[in-house]
Amino acid sequence: MIQFTRAKGVYGGLNLDGTVVAVSDDWNKAFYGKPVLPPDVLVTRTAHAKGGEALAAQLAKSGHK
């Protein structure tokens, strides 16, 4: 994982315990109501969940992105 902060520099960490992050298509479909891929959520931001709309609206009001 690499983290960028407002402070100068790049901070990174590495974990070699064998953990695997896997995509669960069934869970994504249940949550988003349609099949979505990780890039839809993380990169293009084209996947939206109804439950998250209220939170996004509140964050927009408060000026957070």
PDB file of C-alpha atoms in Angstrom:
ATOM      1  CA  MET A   1       0.000   0.000   0.000  1.00  0.00           C
ATOM      2  CA  ILE A   2       1.304   3.445  -0.872  1.00  0.00           C
ATOM      3  CA  GLN A   3       0.003   6.526   0.865  1.00  0.00           C
ATOM      4  CA  PHE A   4       0.365  10.120  -0.226  1.00  0.00           C
ATOM      5  CA  THR A   5      -0.054  12.851   2.356  1.00  0.00           C
ATOM      6  CA  ARG A   6       0.032  16.631   2.376  1.00  0.00           C
ATOM      7  CA  ALA A   7       3.341  16.396   4.183  1.00  0.00           C
ATOM      8  CA  LYS A   8       6.398  16.055   1.981  1.00  0.00           C
ATOM      9  CA  GLY A   9       7.297  12.525   1.005  1.00  0.00           C
ATOM     10  CA  VAL A  10       5.778   9.192   0.154  1.00  0.00           C
ATOM     11  CA  TYR A  11       5.093   6.628   2.824  1.00  0.00           C
ATOM     12  CA  GLY A  12       4.748   2.969   1.977  1.00  0.00           C
ATOM     13  CA  GLY A  13       4.272  -0.359   3.643  1.00  0.00           C
ATOM     14  CA  LEU A  14       4.416  -3.954   2.570  1.00  0.00           C
ATOM     15  CA  ASN A  15       2.774  -6.976   4.109  1.00  0.00           C
ATOM     16  CA  LEU A  16       3.850 -10.445   3.024  1.00  0.00           C
ATOM     17  CA  ASP A  17       1.537 -12.593   5.119  1.00  0.00           C
ATOM     18  CA  GLY A  18      -0.157 -14.199   2.098  1.00  0.00           C
ATOM     19  CA  THR A  19      -3.417 -12.269   2.251  1.00  0.00           C
ATOM     20  CA  VAL A  20      -5.353 -12.246  -1.013  1.00  0.00           C
ATOM     21  CA  VAL A  21      -7.947  -9.674  -2.002  1.00  0.00           C
ATOM     22  CA  ALA A  22     -10.557 -11.340  -4.187  1.00  0.00           C
ATOM     23  CA  VAL A  23     -13.557  -9.970  -6.053  1.00  0.00           C
ATOM     24  CA  SER A  24     -16.955 -11.337  -5.056  1.00  0.00           C
ATOM     25  CA  ASP A  25     -19.208 -10.900  -8.078  1.00  0.00           C
ATOM     26  CA  ASP A  26     -22.251 -12.181  -6.172  1.00  0.00           C
ATOM     27  CA  TRP A  27     -21.778  -9.658  -3.345  1.00  0.00           C
ATOM     28  CA  ASN A  28     -21.128  -6.806  -5.770  1.00  0.00           C
ATOM     29  CA  LYS A  29     -24.304  -7.641  -7.666  1.00  0.00           C
ATOM     30  CA  ALA A  30     -26.304  -7.815  -4.435  1.00  0.00           C
ATOM     31  CA  PHE A  31     -24.938  -4.470  -3.191  1.00  0.00           C
ATOM     32  CA  TYR A  32     -25.037  -2.486  -6.457  1.00  0.00           C
ATOM     33  CA  GLY A  33     -28.068  -4.227  -7.963  1.00  0.00           C
ATOM     34  CA  LYS A  34     -26.130  -5.146 -11.114  1.00  0.00           C
ATOM     35  CA  PRO A  35     -22.830  -6.768 -12.028  1.00  0.00           C
ATOM     36  CA  VAL A  36     -19.927  -4.350 -11.513  1.00  0.00           C
ATOM     37  CA  LEU A  37     -16.172  -4.698 -11.744  1.00  0.00           C
ATOM     38  CA  PRO A  38     -13.599  -3.162  -9.394  1.00  0.00           C
ATOM     39  CA  PRO A  39     -12.557  -0.533 -11.999  1.00  0.00           C
ATOM     40  CA  ASP A  40     -16.222   0.573 -12.179  1.00  0.00           C
ATOM     41  CA  VAL A  41     -16.092   1.380  -8.465  1.00  0.00           C
ATOM     42  CA  LEU A  42     -12.517   2.561  -7.988  1.00  0.00           C
ATOM     43  CA  VAL A  43     -11.387   4.075 -11.298  1.00  0.00           C
ATOM     44  CA  THR A  44     -14.293   5.260 -13.440  1.00  0.00           C
ATOM     45  CA  ARG A  45     -16.673   5.648 -10.468  1.00  0.00           C
ATOM     46  CA  THR A  46     -19.612   4.578 -12.596  1.00  0.00           C
ATOM     47  CA  ALA A  47     -21.042   2.152 -10.028  1.00  0.00           C
ATOM     48  CA  HIS A  48     -23.245   3.703  -7.366  1.00  0.00           C
ATOM     49  CA  ALA A  49     -25.209   2.071  -4.575  1.00  0.00           C
ATOM     50  CA  LYS A  50     -28.546   3.504  -3.468  1.00  0.00           C
ATOM     51  CA  GLY A  51     -27.479   3.255   0.167  1.00  0.00           C
ATOM     52  CA  GLY A  52     -24.476   5.451  -0.487  1.00  0.00           C
ATOM     53  CA  GLU A  53     -26.371   8.340  -2.088  1.00  0.00           C
ATOM     54  CA  ALA A  54     -27.456   9.841   1.249  1.00  0.00           C
ATOM     55  CA  LEU A  55     -23.891   9.726   2.566  1.00  0.00           C
ATOM     56  CA  ALA A  56     -22.521  11.274  -0.638  1.00  0.00           C
ATOM     57  CA  ALA A  57     -25.103  14.078  -0.409  1.00  0.00           C
ATOM     58  CA  GLN A  58     -24.133  14.846   3.191  1.00  0.00           C
ATOM     59  CA  LEU A  59     -20.432  14.861   2.314  1.00  0.00           C
ATOM     60  CA  ALA A  60     -21.086  17.180  -0.627  1.00  0.00           C
ATOM     61  CA  LYS A  61     -22.934  19.572   1.695  1.00  0.00           C
ATOM     62  CA  SER A  62     -20.039  19.636   4.118  1.00  0.00           C
ATOM     63  CA  GLY A  63     -17.499  20.269   1.358  1.00  0.00           C
ATOM     64  CA  HIS A  64     -15.762  16.867   1.513  1.00  0.00           C
ATOM     65  CA  LYS A  65     -15.050  14.868  -1.628  1.00  0.00           C
TER      66      LYS A  65
END
